[in-house]
XYZ file of C-alpha atoms in Angstrom:
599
model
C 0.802 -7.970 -77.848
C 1.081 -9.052 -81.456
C 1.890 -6.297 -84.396
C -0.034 -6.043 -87.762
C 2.319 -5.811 -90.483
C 2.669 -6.323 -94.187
C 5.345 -7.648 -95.949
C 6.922 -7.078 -99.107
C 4.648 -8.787 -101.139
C 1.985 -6.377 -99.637
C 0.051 -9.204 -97.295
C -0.341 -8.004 -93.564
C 1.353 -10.642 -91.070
C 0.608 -11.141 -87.036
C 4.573 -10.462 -85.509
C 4.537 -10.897 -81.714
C 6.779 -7.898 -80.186
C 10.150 -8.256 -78.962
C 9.645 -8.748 -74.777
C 11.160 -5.695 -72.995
C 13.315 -6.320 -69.904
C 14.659 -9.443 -69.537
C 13.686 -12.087 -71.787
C 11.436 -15.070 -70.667
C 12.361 -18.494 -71.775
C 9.212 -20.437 -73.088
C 7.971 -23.056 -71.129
C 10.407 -22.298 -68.263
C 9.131 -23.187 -64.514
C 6.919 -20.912 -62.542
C 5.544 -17.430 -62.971
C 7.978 -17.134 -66.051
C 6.440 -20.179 -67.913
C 3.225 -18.575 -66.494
C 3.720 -15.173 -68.339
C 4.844 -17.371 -72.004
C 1.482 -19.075 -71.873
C -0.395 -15.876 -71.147
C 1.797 -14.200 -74.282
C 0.834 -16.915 -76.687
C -2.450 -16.884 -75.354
C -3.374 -13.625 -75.896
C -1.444 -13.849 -79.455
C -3.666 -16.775 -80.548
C -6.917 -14.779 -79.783
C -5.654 -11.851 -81.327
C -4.513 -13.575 -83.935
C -7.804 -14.746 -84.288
C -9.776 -11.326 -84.336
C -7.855 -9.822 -87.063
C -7.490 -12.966 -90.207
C -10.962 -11.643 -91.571
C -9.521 -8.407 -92.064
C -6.017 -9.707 -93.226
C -8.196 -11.601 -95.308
C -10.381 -8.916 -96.756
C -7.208 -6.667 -97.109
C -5.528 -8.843 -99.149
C -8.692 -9.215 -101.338
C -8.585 -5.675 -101.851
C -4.930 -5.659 -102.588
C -5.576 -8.210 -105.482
C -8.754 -6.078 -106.418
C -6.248 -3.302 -106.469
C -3.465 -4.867 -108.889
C -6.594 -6.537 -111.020
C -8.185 -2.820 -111.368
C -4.390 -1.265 -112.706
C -4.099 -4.065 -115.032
C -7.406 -3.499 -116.985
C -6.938 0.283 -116.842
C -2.985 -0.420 -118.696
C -5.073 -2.813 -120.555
C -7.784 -0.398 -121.337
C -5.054 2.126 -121.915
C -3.630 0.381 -124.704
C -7.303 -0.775 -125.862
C -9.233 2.916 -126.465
C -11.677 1.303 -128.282
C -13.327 -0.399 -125.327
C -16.638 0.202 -124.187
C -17.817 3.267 -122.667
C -20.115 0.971 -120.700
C -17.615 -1.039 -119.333
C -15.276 1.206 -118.614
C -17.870 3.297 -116.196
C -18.566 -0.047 -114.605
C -15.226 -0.277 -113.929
C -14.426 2.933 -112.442
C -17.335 2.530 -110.392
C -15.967 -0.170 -108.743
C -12.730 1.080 -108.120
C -14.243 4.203 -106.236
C -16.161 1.642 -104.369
C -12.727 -0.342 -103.755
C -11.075 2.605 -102.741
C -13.654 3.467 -100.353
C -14.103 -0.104 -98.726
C -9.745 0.181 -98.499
C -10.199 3.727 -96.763
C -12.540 2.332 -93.918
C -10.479 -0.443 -93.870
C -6.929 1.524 -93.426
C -9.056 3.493 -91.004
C -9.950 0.458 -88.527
C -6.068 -0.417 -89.238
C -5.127 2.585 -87.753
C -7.659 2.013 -84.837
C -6.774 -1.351 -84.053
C -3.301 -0.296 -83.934
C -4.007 2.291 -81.705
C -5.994 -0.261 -79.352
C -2.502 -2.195 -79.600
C -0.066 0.379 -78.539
C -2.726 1.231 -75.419
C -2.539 -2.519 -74.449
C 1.074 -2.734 -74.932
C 1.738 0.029 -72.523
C -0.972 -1.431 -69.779
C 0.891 -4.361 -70.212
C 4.167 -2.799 -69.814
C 2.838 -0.968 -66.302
C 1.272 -4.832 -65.048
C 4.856 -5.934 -65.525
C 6.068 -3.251 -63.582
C 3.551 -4.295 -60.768
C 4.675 -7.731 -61.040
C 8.088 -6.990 -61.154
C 7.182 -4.751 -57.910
C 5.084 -7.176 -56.177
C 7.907 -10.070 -56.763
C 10.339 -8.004 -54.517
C 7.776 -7.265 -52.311
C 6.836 -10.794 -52.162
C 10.817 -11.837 -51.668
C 10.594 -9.415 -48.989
C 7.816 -10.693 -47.341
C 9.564 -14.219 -47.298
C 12.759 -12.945 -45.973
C 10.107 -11.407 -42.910
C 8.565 -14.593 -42.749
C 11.406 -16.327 -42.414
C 12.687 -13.983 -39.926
C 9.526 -13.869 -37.774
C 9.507 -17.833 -37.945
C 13.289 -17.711 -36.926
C 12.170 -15.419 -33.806
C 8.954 -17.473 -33.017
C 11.172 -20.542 -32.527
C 13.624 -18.450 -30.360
C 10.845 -17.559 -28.095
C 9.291 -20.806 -28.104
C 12.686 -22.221 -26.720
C 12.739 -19.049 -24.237
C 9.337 -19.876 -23.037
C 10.583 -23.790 -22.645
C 13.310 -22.503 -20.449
C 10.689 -20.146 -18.635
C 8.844 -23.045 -18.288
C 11.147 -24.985 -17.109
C 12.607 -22.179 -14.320
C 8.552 -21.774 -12.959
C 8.410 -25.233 -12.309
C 11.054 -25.169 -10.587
C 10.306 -22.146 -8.873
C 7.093 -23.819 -8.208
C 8.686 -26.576 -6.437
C 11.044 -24.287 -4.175
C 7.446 -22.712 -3.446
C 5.443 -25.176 -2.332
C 8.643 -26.727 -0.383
C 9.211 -23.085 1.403
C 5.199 -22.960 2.303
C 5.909 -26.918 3.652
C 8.478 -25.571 5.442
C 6.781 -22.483 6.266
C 3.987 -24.131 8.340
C 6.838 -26.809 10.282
C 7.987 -23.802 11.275
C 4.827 -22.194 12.090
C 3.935 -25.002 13.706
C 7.448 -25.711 15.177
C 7.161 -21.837 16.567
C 3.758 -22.408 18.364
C 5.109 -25.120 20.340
C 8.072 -23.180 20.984
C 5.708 -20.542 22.028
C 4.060 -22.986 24.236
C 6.843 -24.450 25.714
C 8.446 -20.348 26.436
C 4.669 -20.139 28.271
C 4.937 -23.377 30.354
C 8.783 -22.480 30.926
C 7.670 -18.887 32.103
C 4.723 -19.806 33.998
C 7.085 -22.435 35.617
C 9.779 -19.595 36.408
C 6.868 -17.677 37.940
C 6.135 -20.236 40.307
C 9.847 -20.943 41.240
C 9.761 -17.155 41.404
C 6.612 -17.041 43.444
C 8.171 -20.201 46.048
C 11.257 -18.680 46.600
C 9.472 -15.135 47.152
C 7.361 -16.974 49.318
C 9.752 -18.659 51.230
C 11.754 -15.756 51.954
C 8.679 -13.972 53.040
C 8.162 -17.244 55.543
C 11.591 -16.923 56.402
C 11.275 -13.058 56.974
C 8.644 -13.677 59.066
C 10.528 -16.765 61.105
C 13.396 -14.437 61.989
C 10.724 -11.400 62.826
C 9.010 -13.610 65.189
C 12.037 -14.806 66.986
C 13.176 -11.082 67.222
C 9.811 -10.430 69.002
C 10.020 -13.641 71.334
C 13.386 -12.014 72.113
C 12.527 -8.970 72.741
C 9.504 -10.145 74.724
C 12.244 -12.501 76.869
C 14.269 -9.260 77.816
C 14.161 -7.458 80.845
C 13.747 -3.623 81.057
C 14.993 -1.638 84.359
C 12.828 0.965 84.936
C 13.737 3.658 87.549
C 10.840 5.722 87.814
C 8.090 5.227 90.667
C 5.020 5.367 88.336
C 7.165 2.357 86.132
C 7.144 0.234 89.473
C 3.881 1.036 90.436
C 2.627 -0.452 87.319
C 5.306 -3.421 87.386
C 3.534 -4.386 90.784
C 0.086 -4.193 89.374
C 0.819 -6.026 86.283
C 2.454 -9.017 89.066
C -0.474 -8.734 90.963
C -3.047 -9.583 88.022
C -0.406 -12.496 87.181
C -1.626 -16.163 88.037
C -0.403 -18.441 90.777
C 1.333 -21.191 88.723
C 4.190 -18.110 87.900
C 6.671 -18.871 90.090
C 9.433 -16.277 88.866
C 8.567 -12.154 89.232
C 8.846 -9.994 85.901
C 9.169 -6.420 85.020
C 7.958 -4.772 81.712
C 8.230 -6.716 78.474
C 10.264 -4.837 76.335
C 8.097 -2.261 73.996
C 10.383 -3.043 71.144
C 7.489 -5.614 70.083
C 5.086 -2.035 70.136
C 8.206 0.514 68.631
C 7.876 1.806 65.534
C 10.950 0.534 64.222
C 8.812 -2.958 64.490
C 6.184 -1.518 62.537
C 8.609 -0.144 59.840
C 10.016 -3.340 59.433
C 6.738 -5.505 59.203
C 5.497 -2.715 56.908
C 8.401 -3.292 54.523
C 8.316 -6.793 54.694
C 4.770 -7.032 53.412
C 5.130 -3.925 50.705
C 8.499 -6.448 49.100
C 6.274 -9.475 49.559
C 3.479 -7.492 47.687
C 5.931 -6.074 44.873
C 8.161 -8.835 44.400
C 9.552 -9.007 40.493
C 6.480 -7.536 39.144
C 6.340 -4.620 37.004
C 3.968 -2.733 38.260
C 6.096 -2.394 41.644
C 4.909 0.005 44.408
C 7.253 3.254 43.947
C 5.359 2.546 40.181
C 1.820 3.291 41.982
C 2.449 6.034 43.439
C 1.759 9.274 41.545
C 4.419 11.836 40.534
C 3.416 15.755 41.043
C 1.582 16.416 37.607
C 0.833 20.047 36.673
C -2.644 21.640 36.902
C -3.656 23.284 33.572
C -5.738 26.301 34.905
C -5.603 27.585 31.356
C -4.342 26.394 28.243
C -2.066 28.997 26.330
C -2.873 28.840 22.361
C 0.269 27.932 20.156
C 1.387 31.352 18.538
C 4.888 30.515 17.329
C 7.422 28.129 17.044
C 10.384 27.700 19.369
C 12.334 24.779 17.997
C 12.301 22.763 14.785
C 14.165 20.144 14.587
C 14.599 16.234 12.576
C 13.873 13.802 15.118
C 14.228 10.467 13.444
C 15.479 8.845 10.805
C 11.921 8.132 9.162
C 8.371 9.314 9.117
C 7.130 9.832 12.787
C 3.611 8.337 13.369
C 2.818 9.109 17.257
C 4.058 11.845 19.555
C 3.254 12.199 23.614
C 4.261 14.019 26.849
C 4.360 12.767 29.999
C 1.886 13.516 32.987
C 4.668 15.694 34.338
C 4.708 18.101 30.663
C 8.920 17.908 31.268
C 8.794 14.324 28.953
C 8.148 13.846 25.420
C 8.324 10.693 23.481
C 7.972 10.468 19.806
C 8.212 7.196 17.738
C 8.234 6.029 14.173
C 8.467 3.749 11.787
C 12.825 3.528 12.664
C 11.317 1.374 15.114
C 12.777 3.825 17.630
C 10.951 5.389 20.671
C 13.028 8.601 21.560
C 12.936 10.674 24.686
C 13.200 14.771 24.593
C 13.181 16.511 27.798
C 11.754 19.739 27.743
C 13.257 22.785 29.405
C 12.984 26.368 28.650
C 11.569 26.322 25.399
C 13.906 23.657 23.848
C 13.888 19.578 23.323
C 16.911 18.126 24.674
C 17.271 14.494 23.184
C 17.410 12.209 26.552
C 17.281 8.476 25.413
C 15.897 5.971 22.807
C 14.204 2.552 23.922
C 14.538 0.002 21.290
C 13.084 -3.545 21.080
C 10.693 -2.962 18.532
C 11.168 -5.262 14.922
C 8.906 -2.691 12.965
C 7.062 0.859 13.221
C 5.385 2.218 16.011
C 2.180 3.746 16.134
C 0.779 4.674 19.276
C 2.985 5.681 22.182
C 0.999 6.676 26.095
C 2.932 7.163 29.421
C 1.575 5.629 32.156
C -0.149 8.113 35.236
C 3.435 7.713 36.922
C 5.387 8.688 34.161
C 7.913 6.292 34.666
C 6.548 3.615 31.940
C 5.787 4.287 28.377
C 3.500 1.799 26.720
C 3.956 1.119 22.829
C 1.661 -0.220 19.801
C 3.634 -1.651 16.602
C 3.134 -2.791 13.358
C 4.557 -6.033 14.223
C 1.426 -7.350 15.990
C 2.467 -6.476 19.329
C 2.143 -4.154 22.418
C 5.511 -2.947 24.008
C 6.087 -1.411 27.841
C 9.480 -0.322 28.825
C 10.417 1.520 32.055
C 12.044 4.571 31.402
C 15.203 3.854 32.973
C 15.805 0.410 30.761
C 15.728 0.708 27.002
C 14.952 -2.886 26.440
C 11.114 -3.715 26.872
C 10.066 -4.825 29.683
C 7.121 -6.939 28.579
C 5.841 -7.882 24.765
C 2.346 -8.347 24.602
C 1.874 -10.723 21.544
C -1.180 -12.372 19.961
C -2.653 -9.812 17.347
C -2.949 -11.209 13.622
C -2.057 -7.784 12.275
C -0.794 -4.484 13.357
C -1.430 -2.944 16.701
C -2.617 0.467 15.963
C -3.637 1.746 19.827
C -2.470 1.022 23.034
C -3.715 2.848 26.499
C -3.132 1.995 29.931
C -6.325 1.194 32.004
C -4.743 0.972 35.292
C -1.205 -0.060 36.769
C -1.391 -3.604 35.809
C -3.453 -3.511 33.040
C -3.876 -2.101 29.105
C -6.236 -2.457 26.291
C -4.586 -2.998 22.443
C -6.824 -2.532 19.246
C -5.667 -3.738 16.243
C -6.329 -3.719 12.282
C -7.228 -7.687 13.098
C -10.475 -6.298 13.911
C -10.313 -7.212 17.865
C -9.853 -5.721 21.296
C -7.779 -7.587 23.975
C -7.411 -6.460 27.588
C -4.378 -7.590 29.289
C -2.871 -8.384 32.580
C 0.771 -7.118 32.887
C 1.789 -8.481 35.664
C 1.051 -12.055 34.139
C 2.138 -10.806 30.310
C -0.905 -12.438 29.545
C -4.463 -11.438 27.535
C -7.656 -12.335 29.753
C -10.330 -10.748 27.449
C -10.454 -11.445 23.966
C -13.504 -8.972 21.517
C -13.814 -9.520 17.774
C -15.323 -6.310 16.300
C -16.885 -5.643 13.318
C -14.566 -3.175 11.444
C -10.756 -2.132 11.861
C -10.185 -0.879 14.921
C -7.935 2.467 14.656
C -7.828 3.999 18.065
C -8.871 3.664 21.819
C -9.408 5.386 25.039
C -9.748 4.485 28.065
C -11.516 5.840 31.444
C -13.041 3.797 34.529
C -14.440 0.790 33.498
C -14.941 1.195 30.057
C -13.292 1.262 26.809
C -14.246 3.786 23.698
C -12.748 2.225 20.279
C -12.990 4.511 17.013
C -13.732 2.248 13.438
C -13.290 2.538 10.157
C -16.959 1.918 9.395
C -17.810 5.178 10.604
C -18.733 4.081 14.462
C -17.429 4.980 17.985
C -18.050 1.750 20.334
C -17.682 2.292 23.778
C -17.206 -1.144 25.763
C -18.059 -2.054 29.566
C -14.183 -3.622 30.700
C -16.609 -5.470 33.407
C -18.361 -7.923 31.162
C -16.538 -6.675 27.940
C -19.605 -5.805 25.919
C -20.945 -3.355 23.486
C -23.198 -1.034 25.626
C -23.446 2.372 23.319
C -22.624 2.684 19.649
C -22.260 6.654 18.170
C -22.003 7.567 14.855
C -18.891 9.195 13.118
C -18.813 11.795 10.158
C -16.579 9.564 8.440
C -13.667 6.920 9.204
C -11.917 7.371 12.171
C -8.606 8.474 12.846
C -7.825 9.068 16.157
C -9.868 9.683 19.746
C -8.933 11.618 22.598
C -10.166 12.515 25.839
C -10.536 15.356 28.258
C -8.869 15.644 31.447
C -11.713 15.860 33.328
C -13.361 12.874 31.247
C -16.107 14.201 29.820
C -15.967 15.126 26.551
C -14.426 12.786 23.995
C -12.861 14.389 20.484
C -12.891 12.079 17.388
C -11.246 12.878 14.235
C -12.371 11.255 10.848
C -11.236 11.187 7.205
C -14.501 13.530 6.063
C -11.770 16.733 7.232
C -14.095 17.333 10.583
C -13.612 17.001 14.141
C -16.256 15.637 16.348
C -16.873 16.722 20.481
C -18.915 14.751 22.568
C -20.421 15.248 25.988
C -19.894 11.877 27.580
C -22.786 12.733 30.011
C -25.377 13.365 27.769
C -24.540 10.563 24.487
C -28.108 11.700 23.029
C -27.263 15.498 22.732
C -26.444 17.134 19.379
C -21.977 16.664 18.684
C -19.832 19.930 17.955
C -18.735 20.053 14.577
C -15.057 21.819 13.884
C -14.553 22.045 10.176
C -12.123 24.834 8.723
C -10.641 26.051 5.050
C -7.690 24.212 4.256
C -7.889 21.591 6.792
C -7.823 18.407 5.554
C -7.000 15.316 7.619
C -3.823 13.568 6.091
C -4.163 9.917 7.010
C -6.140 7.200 8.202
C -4.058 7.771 11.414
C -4.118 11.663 12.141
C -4.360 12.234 15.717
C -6.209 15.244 17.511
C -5.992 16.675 20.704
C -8.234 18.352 23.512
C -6.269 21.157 25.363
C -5.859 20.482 28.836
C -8.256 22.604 30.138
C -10.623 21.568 27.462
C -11.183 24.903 25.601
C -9.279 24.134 22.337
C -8.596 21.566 19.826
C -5.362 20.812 17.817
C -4.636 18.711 14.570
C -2.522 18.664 12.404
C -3.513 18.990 8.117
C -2.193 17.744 5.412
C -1.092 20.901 4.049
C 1.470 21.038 6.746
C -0.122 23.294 8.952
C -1.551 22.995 12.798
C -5.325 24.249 13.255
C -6.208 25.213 16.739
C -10.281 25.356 17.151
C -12.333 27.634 20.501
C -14.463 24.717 21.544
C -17.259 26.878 22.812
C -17.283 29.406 20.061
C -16.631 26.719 17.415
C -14.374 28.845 15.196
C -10.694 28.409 14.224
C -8.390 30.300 16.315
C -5.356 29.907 15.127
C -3.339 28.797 12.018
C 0.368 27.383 12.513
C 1.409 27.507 8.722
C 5.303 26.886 7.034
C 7.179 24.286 9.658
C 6.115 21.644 8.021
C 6.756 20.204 4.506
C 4.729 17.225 4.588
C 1.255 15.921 6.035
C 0.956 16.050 10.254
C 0.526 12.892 11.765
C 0.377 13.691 15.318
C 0.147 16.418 17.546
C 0.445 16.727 21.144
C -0.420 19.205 24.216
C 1.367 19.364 27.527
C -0.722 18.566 30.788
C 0.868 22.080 31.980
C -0.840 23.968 29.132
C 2.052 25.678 27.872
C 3.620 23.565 25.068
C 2.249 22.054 21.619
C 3.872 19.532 19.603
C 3.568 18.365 16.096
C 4.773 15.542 14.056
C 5.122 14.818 10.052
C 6.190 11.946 7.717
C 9.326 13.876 6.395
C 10.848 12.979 10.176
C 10.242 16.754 11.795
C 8.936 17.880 15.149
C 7.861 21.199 16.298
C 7.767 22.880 19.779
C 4.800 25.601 19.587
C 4.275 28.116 22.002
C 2.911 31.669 23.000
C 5.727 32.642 24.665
């Protein structure tokens, strides 16, 4: 800001100050010419504000000089009016009082100055700190426009790999359904080559049986051609009644034909014939139908401690079962490994392992033999192995998802449930399905008994299905989702487990009657596939929580009677109770099984 100042001749001047910092050329480019024109701007109005009172101070300095000449002139002139000379004086008090209010807005204005020259002073601080703040904004900007292009080439390249990606895509879906259709064909031509081996199968079988037969006949015509000798008197007696009752035309005499056509060796040997022209290269053969000794359970013994703990796989284990004889246990997971543990005094033995399966399993039954174990997997199919091969004996494909049950409804045929939401029946002997039901809701386990099929849902239903015309004849309704199903001995009652933490018991005779409810503290039902069990004698109930422990439920007093805490360290999946009564097995998904017992 300019400076008010006088000179040596006493007349005040406007000075502009001497710029602090860094001086500022005038006229120079940008925000320094900028800052000049404001300067000379705001010294040009100032200027302006103050020439009146320049103007009157100087008047007042001349006033001044004038009014110290007459009083030296009056001085040297005493004679001079008295008049005048209080005239005068007046006028210089009135001067000196106009000069004092003047020197006092001097001081004011000057005041005014200094205030402005130090607001100006702080605004060109800000400036000074908002250029480096602006120079650091470019440098960001700069920067950030730097970056923007590197990810804008990044994202070109990105681009560039998706389309390309995109291409392999849609090539590998092209070639995805060539060789989906490529693997149908294939599928129909392994059909037509199997049902053609079948029939060679079935010719030759036949043929042999025709040739069998040939070779048995001739034997007889033999036999009936050979002569017997018989010594005793009763034998001739009868020779010459049986020659007696013999037409004219026969011209020779004949004893006896030979009894080897009535002997029992004849019979053995027809009898065979027929029972190998009956099982052929089936597999259900006849030593398959015919039931091993199974234990009667007079009275199921209530788990009280455990004998043997022990890691049975290599992953979780989703299904556990023994066999009809109690001697056989078979537990499978998702190794994709069925293994066999014999049982014997107390302990599980490991006895085998029957591969074959590309995924998990998740449902394993024996058949009423014991000899064949029937499998369900997660990859879409139904596996049955014989006991003393460990390669499956027939795959039962044709599910669109996982096969979560599998049950055997006679010898030569099985149902399969599936998350697909169907039921198929099947006929093993041909490898082949012959009923095909679409249900309403994911199917997550089965049972079978004669001539139906009882299915448990995930929309809270139990279906039970006539196998004769393979429909929906009774519907029931669950507690919640169900997990597993399983059925008496005696087939009466039919135990269903859902995800609301309850079991439900049904009496198959009387559908309409009120269902037993076992709930307990603690128990809570681990997975969407926990199974349950009915003793064999029907009193008691198993499962398996997710706490790790087994419950044990009295079906006819309804309460819990037993806890089987600290074997496990993970949820139960499966548990499983001997035909015999005396054993109890459970199964987790940290790969551990546990032999409970009382004794």
């Amino acid at each position: 800001m300019a400076a008010v100042t006088a000179d040596a001749r006493g007349v005040m001047t406007n000075r502009a100050p001497e710029p602090s910092g860094r001086s500022l050329a005038p006229g120079g480019g940008g925000w320094k010419g900028h800052i000049v024109r404001q300067l000379k701007h705001r010294d040009r109005s100032q200027q302006a504000m103050f020439q009146d009172l320049i103007r009157f101070y100087s008047q007042l300095l001349e006033k001044t000089s004038l009014a110290k000449g007459i009083l030296s002139r009056s001085d040297r002139r005493p004679c001079a009016d008295s008049s005048s000379v209080s005239t005068l004086q007046h006028r210089i008090s009135q001067m000196k009082k106009t000069k004092g209010e003047l020197a006092y807005q001097v001081l004011e204005l000057q005041q005014q100055i200094k205030i402005k020259e130090c607001v100006l002073e702080e605004q060109h601080a800000r400036l000074l700190k908002e250029e480096r703040r602006l120079e650091g904004a470019f440098g960001s900007r700069q920067e950030l426009q730097e970056l923007v292009k590197q990810v804008q080439e990044e994202n070109g390249s990105l681009k560039v790999k998706y389309d390309a990606l995109l291409e392999q895509q849609k090539g590998a879906e092209s070639r995805l359904r060539e060789e989906k259709v490529r693997e149908g064909h294939l599928l129909d031509d392994m059909i037509h080559l199997k049902e053609q081996a079948a029939a060679r199968m079935n010719h030759r079988n036949e043929r042999k049986s025709r040739a069998r037969e040939a070779k048995l006949q001739k034997e007889l015509q033999t036999a009936a051609r050979s002569k017997v000798n018989i010594d005793s008197s009763s034998s001739s007696a009868s020779a010459k009644t049986e020659n007696q009752d013999e037409t004219s035309e026969q011209t020779q005499t004949r004893l006896f034909r030979s009894a080897s056509a009535t002997s029992p060796r004849i019979f053995s040997s027809i009898k065979g014939l027929f029972d190998r022209k009956r099982r052929g290269h089936s597999v259900c053969s006849l030593q398959e139908d015919h039931a091993c000794p199974v234990r009667i359970c007079l009275s199921a013994r209530v788990p009280a401690r455990a004998l043997q703990v022990l890691e049975a796989h290599d992953q979780d284990i989703n299904a556990v079962r023994f066999s009809s004889s109690s001697d056989l246990l078979a537990t499978g997971g998702t190794d994709c490994v069925i293994k066999l543990w014999e049982v014997r005094a107390g302990t599980l033995t490991h006895r085998g392992s029957l591969h074959g399966s590309t995924e998990g399993i998740t449902c394993i039954e024996f058949d009423h033999t014991g000899s064949r174990i029937l499998a369900a997997s997660y990859n879409k199919s139904a596996l049955l192995w014989r006991l003393d091969d460990s390669v499956p004996k027939v795959t039962l494909t044709g599910h669109s998802n996982k096969v979560t049950a599998s049950r055997f409804i006679s010898s030569s045929s099985v149902a399969t449930g599936s998350a697909d939401r169907t039921l198929r029946l099947w006929d093993l002997q041909r490898a082949a399905c012959v009923h095909l039901v679409d249900v309403v809701s994911y199917v997550s386990d089965l049972v079978c008994s004669e001539n139906s099929i009882i299915s448990g849902h995930f929309d809270r239903k139990i279906r039970v299905w006539d196998t004769r015309v393979m429909s929906c004849v009774q519907e029931l309704p669950a507690q919640g989702k169900v997990t597993s199903l399983d059925l008496s001995s005696d087939h009466r009652q039919l135990l269903s487990c859902c995800r609301d933490d309850c079991l439900q018991l049904v009496d198959l005779r009387r559908w309409s009657s009120d269902r037993m409810c076992y709930r307990a503290d603690g128990f809570k039902c681990g997975s969407d596939s926990t199974k349950a069990v009915i003793s064999p004698d029907g009193d008691y109930l198993a499962a398996g929580s997710a706490d790790g422990a087994v419950y044990v439920w009295n079906v006819s007093t309804g309460n819990l009677e037993t806890r089987l805490p600290d074997k496990h360290s993970s949820s139960i999946s499966a548990v499983s109770w001997s035909l015999s009564g005396e054993y109890v097995v459970s199964v987790d998904k940290s790969r551990r099984a546990v032999l409970w017992s009382d004794m």
